[in-house]
PDB file of C-alpha atoms in Angstrom:
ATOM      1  CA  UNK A 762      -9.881  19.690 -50.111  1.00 57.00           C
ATOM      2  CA  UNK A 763      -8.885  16.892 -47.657  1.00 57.00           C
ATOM      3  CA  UNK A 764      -6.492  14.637 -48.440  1.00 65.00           C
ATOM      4  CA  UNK A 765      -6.739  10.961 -48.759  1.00 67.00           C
ATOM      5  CA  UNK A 766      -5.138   9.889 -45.642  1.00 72.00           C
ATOM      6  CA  UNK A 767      -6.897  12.476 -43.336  1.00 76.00           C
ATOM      7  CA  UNK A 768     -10.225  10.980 -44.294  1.00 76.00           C
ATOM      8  CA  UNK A 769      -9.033   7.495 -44.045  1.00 75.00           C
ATOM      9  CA  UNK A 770      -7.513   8.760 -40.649  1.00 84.00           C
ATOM     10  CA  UNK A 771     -10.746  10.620 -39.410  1.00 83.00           C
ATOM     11  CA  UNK A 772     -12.454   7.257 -40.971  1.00 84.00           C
ATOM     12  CA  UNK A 773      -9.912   5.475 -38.861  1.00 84.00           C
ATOM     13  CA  UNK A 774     -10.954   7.594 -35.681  1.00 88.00           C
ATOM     14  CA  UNK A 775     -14.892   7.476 -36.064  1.00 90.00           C
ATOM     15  CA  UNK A 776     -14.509   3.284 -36.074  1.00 90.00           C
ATOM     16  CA  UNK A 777     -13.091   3.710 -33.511  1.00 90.00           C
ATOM     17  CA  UNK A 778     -15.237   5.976 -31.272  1.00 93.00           C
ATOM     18  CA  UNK A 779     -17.855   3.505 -32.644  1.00 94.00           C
ATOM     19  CA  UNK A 780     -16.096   0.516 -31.718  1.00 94.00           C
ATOM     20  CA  UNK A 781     -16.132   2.118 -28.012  1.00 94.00           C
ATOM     21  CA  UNK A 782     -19.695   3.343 -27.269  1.00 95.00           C
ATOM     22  CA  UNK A 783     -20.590  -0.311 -28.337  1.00 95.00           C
ATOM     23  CA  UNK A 784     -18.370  -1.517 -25.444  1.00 94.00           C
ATOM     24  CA  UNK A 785     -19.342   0.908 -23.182  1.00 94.00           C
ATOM     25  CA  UNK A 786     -23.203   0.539 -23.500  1.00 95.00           C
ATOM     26  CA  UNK A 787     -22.239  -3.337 -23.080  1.00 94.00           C
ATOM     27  CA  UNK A 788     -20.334  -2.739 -20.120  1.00 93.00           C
ATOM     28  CA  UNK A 789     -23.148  -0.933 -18.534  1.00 93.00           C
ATOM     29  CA  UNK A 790     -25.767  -2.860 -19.522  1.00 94.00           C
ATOM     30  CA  UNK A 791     -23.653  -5.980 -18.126  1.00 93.00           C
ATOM     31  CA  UNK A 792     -23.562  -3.744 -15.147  1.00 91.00           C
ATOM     32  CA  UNK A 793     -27.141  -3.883 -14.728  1.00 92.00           C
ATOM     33  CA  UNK A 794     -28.507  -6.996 -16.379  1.00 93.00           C
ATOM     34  CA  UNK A 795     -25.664  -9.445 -16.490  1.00 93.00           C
ATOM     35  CA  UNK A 796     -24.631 -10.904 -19.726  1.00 93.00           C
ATOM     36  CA  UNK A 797     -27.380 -13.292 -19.959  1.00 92.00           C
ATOM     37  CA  UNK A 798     -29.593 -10.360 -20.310  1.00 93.00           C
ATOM     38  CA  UNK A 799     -27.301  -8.096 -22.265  1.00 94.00           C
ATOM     39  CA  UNK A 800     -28.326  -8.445 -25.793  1.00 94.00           C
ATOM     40  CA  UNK A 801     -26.390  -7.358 -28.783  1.00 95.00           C
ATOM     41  CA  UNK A 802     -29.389  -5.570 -29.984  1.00 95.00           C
ATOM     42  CA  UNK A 803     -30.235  -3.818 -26.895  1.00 95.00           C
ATOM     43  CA  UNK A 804     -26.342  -2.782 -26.857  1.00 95.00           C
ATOM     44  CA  UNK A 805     -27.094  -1.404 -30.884  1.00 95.00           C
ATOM     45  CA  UNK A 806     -30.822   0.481 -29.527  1.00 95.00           C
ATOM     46  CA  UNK A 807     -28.572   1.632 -26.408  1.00 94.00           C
ATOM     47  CA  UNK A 808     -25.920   3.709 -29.090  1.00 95.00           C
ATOM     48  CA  UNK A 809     -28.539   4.513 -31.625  1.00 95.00           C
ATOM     49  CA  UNK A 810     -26.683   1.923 -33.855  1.00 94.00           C
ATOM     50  CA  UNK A 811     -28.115  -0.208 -36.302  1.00 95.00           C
ATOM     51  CA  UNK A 812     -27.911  -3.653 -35.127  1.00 95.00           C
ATOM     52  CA  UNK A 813     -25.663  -4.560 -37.680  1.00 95.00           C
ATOM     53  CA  UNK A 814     -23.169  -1.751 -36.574  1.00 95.00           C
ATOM     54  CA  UNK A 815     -22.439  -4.390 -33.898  1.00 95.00           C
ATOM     55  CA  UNK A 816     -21.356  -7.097 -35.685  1.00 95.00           C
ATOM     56  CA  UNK A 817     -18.923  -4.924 -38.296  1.00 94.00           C
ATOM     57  CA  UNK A 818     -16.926  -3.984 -34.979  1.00 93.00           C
ATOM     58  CA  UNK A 819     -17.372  -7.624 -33.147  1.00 92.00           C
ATOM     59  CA  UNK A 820     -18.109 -10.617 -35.479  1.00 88.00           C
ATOM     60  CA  UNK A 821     -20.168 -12.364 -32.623  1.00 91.00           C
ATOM     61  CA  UNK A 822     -21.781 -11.858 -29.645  1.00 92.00           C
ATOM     62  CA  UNK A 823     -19.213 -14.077 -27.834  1.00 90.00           C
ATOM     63  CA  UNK A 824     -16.758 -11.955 -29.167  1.00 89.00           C
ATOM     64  CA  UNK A 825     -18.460  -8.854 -27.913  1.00 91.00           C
ATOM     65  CA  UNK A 826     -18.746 -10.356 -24.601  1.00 92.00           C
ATOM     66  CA  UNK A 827     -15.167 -11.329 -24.200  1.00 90.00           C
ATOM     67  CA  UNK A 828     -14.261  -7.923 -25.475  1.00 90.00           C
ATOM     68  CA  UNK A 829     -16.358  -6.612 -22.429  1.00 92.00           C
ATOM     69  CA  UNK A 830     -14.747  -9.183 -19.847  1.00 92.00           C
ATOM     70  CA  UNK A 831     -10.866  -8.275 -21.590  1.00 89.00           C
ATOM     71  CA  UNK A 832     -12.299  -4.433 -20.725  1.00 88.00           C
ATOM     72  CA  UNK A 833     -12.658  -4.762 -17.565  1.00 90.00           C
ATOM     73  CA  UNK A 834      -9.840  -7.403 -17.117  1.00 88.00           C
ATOM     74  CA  UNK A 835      -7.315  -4.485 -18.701  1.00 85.00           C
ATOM     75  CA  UNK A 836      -8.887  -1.858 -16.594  1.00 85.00           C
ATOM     76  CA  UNK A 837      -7.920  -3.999 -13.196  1.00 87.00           C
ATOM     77  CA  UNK A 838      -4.351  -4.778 -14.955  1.00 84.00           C
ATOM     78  CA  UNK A 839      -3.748  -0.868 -14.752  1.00 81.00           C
ATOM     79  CA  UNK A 840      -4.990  -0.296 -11.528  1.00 80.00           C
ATOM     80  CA  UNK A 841      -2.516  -3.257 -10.202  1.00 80.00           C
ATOM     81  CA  UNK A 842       0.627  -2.060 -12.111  1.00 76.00           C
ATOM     82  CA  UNK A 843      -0.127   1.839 -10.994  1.00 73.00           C
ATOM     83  CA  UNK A 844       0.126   1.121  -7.107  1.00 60.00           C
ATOM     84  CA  UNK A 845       3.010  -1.731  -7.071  1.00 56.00           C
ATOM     85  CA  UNK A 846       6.680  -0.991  -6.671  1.00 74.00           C
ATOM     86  CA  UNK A 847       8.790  -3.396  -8.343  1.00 77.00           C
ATOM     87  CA  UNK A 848       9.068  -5.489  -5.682  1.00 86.00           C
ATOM     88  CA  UNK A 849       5.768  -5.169  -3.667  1.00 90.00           C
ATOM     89  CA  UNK A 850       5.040  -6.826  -0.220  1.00 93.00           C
ATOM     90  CA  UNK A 851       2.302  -9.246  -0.129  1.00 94.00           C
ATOM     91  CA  UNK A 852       0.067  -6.631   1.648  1.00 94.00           C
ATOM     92  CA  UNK A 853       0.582  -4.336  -1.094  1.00 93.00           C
ATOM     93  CA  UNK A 854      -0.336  -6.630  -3.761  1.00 93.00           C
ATOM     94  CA  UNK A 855      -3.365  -7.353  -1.897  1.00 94.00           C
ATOM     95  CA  UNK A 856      -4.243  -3.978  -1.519  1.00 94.00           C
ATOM     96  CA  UNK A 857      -4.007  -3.366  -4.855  1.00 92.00           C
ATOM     97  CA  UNK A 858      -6.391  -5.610  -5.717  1.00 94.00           C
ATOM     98  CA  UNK A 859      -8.718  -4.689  -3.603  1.00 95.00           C
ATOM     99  CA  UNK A 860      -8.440  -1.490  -4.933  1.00 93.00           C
ATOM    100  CA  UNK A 861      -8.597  -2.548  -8.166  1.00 92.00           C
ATOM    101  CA  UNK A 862     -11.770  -5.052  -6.995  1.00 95.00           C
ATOM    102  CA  UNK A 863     -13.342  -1.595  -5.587  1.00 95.00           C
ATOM    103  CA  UNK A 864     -13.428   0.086  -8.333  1.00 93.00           C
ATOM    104  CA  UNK A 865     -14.892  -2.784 -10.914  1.00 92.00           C
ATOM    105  CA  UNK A 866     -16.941  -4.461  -8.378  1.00 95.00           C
ATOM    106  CA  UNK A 867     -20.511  -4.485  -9.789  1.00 94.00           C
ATOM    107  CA  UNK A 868     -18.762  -5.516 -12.788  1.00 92.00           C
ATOM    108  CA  UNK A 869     -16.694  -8.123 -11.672  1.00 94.00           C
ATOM    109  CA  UNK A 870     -18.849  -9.759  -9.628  1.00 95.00           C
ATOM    110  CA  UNK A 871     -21.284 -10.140 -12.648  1.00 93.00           C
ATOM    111  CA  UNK A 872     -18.137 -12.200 -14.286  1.00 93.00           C
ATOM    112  CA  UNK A 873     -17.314 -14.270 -11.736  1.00 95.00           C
ATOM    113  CA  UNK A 874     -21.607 -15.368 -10.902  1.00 94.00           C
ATOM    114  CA  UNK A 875     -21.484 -16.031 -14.842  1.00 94.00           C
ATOM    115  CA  UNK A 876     -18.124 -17.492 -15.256  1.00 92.00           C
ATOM    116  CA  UNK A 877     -19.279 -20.952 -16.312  1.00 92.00           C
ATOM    117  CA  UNK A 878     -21.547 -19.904 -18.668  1.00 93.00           C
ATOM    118  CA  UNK A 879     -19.350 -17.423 -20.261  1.00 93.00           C
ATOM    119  CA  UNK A 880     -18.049 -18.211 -23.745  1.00 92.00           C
ATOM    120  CA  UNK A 881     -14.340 -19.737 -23.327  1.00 91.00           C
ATOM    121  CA  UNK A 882     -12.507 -16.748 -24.453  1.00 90.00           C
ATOM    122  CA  UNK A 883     -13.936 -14.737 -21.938  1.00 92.00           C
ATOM    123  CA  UNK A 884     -13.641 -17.184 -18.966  1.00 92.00           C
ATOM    124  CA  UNK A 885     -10.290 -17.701 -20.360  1.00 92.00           C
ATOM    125  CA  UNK A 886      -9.546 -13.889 -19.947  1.00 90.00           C
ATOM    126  CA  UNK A 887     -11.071 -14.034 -16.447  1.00 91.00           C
ATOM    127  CA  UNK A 888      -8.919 -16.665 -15.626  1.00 90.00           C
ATOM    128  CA  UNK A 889      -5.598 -14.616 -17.369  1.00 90.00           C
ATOM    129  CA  UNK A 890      -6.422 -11.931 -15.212  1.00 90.00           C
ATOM    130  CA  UNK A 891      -6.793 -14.137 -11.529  1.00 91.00           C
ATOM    131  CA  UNK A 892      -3.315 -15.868 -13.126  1.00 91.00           C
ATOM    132  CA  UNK A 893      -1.933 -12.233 -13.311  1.00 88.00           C
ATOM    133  CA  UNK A 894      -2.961 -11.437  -9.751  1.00 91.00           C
ATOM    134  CA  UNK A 895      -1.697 -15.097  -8.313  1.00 92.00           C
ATOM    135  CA  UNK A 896       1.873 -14.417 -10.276  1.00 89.00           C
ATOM    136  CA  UNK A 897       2.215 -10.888  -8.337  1.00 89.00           C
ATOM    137  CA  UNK A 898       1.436 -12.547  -5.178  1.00 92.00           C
ATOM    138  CA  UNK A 899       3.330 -15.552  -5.750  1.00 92.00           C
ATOM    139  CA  UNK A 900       6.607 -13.657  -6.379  1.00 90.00           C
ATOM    140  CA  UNK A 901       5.983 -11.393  -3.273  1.00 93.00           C
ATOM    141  CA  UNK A 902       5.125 -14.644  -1.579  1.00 94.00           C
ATOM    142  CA  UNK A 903       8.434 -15.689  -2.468  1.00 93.00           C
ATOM    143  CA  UNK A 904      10.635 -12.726  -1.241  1.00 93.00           C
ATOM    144  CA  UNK A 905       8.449 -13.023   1.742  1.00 95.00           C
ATOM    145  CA  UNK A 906       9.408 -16.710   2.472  1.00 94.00           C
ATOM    146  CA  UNK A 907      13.030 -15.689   1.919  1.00 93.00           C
ATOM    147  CA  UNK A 908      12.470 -13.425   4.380  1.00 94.00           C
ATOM    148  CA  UNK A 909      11.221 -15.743   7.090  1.00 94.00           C
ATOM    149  CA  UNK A 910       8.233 -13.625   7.100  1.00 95.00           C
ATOM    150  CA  UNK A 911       5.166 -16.660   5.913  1.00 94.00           C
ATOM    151  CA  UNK A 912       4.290 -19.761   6.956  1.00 93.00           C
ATOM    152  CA  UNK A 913       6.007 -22.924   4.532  1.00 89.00           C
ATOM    153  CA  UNK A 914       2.580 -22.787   2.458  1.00 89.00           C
ATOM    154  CA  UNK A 915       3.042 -23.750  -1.465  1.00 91.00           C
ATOM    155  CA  UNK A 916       2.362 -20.249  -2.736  1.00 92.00           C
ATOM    156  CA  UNK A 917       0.033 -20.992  -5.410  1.00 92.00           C
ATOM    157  CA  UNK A 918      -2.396 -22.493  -2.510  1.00 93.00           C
ATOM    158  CA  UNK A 919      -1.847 -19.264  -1.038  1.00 94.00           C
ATOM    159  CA  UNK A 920      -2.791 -17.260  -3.677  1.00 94.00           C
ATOM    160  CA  UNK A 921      -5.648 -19.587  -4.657  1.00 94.00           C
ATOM    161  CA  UNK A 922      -6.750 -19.131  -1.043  1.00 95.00           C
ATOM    162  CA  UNK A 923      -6.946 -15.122  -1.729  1.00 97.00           C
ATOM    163  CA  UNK A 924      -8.698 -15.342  -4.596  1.00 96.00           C
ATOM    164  CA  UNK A 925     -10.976 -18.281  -3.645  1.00 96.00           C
ATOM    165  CA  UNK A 926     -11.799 -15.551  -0.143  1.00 97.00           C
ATOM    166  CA  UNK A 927     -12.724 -12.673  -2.451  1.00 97.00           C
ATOM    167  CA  UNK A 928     -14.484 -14.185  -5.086  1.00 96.00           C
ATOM    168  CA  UNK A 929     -16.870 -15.847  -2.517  1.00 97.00           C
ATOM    169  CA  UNK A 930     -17.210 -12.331  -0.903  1.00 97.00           C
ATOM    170  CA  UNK A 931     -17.858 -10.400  -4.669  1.00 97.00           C
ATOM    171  CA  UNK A 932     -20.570 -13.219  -5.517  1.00 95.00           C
ATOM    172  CA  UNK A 933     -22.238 -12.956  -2.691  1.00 96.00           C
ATOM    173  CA  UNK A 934     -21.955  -9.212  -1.836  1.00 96.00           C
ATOM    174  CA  UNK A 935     -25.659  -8.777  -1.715  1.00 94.00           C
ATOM    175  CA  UNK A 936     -25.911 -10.944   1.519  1.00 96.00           C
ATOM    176  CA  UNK A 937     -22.877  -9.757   3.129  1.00 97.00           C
ATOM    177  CA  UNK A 938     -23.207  -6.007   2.218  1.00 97.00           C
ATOM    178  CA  UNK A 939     -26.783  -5.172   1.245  1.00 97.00           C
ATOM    179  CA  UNK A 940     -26.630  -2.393  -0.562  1.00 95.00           C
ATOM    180  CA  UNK A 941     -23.180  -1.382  -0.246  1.00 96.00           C
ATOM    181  CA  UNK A 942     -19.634  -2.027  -1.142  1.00 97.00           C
ATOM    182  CA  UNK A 943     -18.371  -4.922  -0.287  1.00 97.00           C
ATOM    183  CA  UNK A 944     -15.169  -4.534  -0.742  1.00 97.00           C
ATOM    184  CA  UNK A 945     -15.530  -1.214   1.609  1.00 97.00           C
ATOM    185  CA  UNK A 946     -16.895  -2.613   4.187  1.00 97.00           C
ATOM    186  CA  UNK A 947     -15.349  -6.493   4.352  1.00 98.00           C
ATOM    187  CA  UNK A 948     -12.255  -5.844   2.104  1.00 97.00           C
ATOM    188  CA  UNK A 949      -9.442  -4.836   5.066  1.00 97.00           C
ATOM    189  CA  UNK A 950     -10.622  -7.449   7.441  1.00 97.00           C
ATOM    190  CA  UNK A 951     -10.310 -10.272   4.821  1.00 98.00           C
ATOM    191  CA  UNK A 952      -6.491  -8.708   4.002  1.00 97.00           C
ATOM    192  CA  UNK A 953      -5.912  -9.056   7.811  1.00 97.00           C
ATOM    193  CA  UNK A 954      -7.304 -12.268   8.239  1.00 97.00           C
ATOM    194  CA  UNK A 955      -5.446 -13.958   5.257  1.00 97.00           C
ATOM    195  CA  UNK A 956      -2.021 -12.361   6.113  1.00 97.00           C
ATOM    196  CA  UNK A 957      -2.530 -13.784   9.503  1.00 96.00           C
ATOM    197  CA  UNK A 958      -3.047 -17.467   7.986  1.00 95.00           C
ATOM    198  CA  UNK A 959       0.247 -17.376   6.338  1.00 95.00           C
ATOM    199  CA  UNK A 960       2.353 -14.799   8.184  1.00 95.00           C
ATOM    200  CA  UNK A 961       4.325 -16.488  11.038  1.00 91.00           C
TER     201      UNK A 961
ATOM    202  CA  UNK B1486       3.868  -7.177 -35.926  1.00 35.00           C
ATOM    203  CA  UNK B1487       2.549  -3.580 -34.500  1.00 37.00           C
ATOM    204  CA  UNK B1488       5.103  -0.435 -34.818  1.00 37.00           C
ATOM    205  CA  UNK B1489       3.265   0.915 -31.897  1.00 41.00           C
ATOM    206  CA  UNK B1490       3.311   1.138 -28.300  1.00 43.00           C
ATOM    207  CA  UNK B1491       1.470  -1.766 -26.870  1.00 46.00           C
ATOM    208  CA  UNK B1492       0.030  -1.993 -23.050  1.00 74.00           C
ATOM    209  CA  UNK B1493      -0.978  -5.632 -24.166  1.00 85.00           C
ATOM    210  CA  UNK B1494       0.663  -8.501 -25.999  1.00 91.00           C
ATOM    211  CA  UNK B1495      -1.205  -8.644 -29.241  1.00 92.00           C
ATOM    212  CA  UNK B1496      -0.648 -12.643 -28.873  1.00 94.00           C
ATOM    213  CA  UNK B1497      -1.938 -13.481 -25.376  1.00 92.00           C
ATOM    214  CA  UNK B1498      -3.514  -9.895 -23.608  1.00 88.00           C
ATOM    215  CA  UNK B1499      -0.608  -9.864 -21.104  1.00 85.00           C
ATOM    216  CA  UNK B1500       0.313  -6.283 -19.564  1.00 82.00           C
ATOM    217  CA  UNK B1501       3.316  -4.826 -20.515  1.00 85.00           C
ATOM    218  CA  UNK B1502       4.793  -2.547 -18.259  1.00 79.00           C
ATOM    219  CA  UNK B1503       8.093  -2.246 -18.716  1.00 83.00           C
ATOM    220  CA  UNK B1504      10.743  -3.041 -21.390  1.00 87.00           C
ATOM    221  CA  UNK B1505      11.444  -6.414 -20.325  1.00 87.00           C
ATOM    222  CA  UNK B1506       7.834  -7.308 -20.607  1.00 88.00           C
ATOM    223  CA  UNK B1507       8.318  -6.835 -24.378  1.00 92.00           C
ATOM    224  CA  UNK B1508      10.054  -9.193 -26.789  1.00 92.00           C
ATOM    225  CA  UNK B1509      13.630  -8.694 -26.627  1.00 92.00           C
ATOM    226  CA  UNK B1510      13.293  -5.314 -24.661  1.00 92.00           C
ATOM    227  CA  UNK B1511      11.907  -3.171 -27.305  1.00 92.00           C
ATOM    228  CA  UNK B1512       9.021  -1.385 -26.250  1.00 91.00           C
ATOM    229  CA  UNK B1513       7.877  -0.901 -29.839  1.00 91.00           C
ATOM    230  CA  UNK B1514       7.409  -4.714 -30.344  1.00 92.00           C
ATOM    231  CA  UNK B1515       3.496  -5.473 -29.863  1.00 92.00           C
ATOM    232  CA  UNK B1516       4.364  -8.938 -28.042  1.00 94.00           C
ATOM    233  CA  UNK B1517       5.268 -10.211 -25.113  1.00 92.00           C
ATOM    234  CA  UNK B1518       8.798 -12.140 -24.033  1.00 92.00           C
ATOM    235  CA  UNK B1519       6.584 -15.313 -24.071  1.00 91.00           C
ATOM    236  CA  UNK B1520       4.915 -14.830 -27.525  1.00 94.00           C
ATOM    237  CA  UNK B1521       7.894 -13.800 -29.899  1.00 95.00           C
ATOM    238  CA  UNK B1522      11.509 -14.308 -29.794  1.00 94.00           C
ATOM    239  CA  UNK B1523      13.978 -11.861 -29.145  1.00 94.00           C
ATOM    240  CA  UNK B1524      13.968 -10.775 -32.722  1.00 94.00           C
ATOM    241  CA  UNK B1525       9.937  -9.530 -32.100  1.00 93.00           C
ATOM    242  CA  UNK B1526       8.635 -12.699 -34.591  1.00 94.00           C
ATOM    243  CA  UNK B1527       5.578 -14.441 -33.121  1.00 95.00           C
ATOM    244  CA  UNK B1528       6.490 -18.037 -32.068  1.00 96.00           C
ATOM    245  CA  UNK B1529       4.666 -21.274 -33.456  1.00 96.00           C
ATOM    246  CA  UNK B1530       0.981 -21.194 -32.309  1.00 96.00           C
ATOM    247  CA  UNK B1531       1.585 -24.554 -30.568  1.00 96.00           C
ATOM    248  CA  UNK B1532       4.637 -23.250 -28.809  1.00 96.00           C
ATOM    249  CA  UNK B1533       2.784 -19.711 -27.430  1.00 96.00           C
ATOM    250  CA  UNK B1534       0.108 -22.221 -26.480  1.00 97.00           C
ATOM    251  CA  UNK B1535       2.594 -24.993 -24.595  1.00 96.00           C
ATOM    252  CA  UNK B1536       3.724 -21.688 -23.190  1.00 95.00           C
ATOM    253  CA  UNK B1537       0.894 -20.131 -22.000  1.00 94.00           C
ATOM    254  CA  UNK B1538      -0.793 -23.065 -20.440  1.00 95.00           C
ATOM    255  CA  UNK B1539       2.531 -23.706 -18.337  1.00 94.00           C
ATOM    256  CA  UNK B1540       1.752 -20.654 -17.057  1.00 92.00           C
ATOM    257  CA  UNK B1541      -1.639 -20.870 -16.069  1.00 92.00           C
ATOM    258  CA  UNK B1542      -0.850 -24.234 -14.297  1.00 93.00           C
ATOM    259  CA  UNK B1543       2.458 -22.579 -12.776  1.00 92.00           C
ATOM    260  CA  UNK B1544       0.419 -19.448 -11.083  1.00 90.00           C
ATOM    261  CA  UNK B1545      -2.619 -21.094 -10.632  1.00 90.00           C
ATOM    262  CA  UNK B1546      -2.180 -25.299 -10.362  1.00 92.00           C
ATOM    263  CA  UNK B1547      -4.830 -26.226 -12.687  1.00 93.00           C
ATOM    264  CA  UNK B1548      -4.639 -29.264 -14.938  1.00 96.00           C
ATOM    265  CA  UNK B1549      -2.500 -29.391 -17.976  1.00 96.00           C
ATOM    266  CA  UNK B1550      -5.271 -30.222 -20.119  1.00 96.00           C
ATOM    267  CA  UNK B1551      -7.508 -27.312 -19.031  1.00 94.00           C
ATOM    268  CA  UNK B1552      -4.498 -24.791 -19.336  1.00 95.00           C
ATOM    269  CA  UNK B1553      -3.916 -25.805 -22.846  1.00 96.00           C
ATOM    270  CA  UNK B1554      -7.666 -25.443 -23.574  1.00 95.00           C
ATOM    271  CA  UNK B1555      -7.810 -21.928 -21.621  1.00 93.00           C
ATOM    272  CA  UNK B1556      -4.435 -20.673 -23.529  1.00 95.00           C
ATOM    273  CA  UNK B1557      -6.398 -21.936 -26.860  1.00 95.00           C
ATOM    274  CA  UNK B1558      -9.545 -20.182 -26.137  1.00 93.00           C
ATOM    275  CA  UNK B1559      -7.603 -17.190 -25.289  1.00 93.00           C
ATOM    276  CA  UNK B1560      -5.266 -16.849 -27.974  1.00 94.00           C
ATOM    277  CA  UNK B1561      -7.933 -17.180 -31.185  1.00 91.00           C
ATOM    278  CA  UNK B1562      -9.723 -14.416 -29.655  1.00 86.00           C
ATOM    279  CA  UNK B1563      -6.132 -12.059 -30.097  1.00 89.00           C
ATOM    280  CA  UNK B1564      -5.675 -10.364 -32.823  1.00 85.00           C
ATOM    281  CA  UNK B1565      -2.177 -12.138 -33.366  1.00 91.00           C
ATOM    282  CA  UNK B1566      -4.106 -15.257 -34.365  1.00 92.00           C
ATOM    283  CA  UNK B1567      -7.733 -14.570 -35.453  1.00 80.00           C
ATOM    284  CA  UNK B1568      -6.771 -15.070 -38.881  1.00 75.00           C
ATOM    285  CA  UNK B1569      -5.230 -18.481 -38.198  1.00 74.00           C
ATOM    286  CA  UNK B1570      -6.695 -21.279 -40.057  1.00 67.00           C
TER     287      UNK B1570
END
């Protein structure tokens, strides 16, 4: 006989494994279709799920879709605490995220050509994540102008300036990289051209 | 407040990496050094909010009034504060 808190544990675990093919499907589906086309019912037919499965593990569709855009905004957050050293140079916070924009690009670029038709949590976790990536560059921004190493730039233009060059890159990737990676192929000229602008 | 190991303040999503990160150093406290005080108890929702939109204008030099919206929209989607009423 079980006892009660292994099946309320292996209860526990099966919501849970649930709770993740849901966002998984939605993350592909986003992948492929966007969120305007990513319905929750095509996310329920996607797992086999009832469609009502969907909304005992996300009580709306917004919710669902900010779930999807916290995902991938969490997944990003990794890859940019993984490769930095405690006190990173501005080159290797902007290699980082283009590593971390690499390997979430299809995905990303989806949230940034939808961004103001997102609901507001998920724009607002877009915009937590970009905030995350301007505070790492702002603070190696800093150590660099201590260093006499950047131009007398306020840092959060800087970093606005980044983001602003790689977000116009990601949403239109199909025009400059037809077919291919955009990131791969633009990704290390764009670092060199932007450390040029503020270096000195 | 969460017993376990968190990657993410359970108030506002931010990463926690290191001990710091977490309120008052303790790893096991499920919020950020911005969300809770040093004892690991959530601030006021208006403070965590006051606080989180100064940092979205601080990192990223949008307007007040849109960083307080953001920080809204992002904390009642936490689990820290869906239940608020």
């Amino acid at each position: 006989m079980i006892a009660l808190p292994a099946v309320a544990s292996q209860r526990s675990r099966q919501r849970e494994a649930t709770r993740r093919q849901l966002l998984e499907a939605g993350l592909r589906m986003v992948a492929t279709e966007g969120f305007a086309g990513t319905s929750t019912a095509a996310i329920a037919q996607a797992t086999g799920k009832a469609h009502g499965t969907v909304f005992l593990h996300f009580r709306t569709r917004d919710a669902l879709v900010a779930e999807i855009v916290a995902e991938i905004g969490r997944s990003m957050s990794d890859r940019l605490a993984a490769l930095e050293t405690a006190t990173p140079t501005l080159r290797e916070v902007i290699d980082a995220h283009l590593t971390a924009l690499a390997e979430h690009e299809v995905l990303y670029a989806r949230v940034l050509a939808e961004a103001s038709t997102l609901p507001p949590a998920a724009r607002a976790r877009l915009f937590a994540l970009q905030s995350a990536i301007a505070s790492r560059l702002r603070a190696a921004h800093a150590r660099a102008r201590t260093a006499g190493e950047v131009r007398a730039l306020d840092a959060v233009v800087a970093a606005n300036l980044w983001i602003a060059l790689t977000n116009h890159y990601l949403m239109n990737r199909d025009l400059f990289a037809p077919g291919e990676s955009v990131v791969a192929k633009c990704g290390a000229d764009l670092a060199a051209q932007w450390l040029a602008l503020v270096s000195t | 407040m969460s017993t376990e190991l968190c990657s993410s303040c359970g108030s506002c999503g931010f990463p926690m990496r290191s001990a710091e990160d977490h309120a008052g150093g303790d790893p096991q406290c499920g919020y950020c050094s911005t969300c809770a005080d040093p004892s690991g108890t959530l601030r006021p929702y208006e403070d965590v909010v006051e606080a989180n939109a100064d940092y979205f204008v601080r990192e990223q030099g949008i307007a007040l009034t849109a960083a307080r919206e953001m920080a809204r929209a992002l904390l009642d989607s936490m689990p820290a504060w869906k239940a608020r009423p």
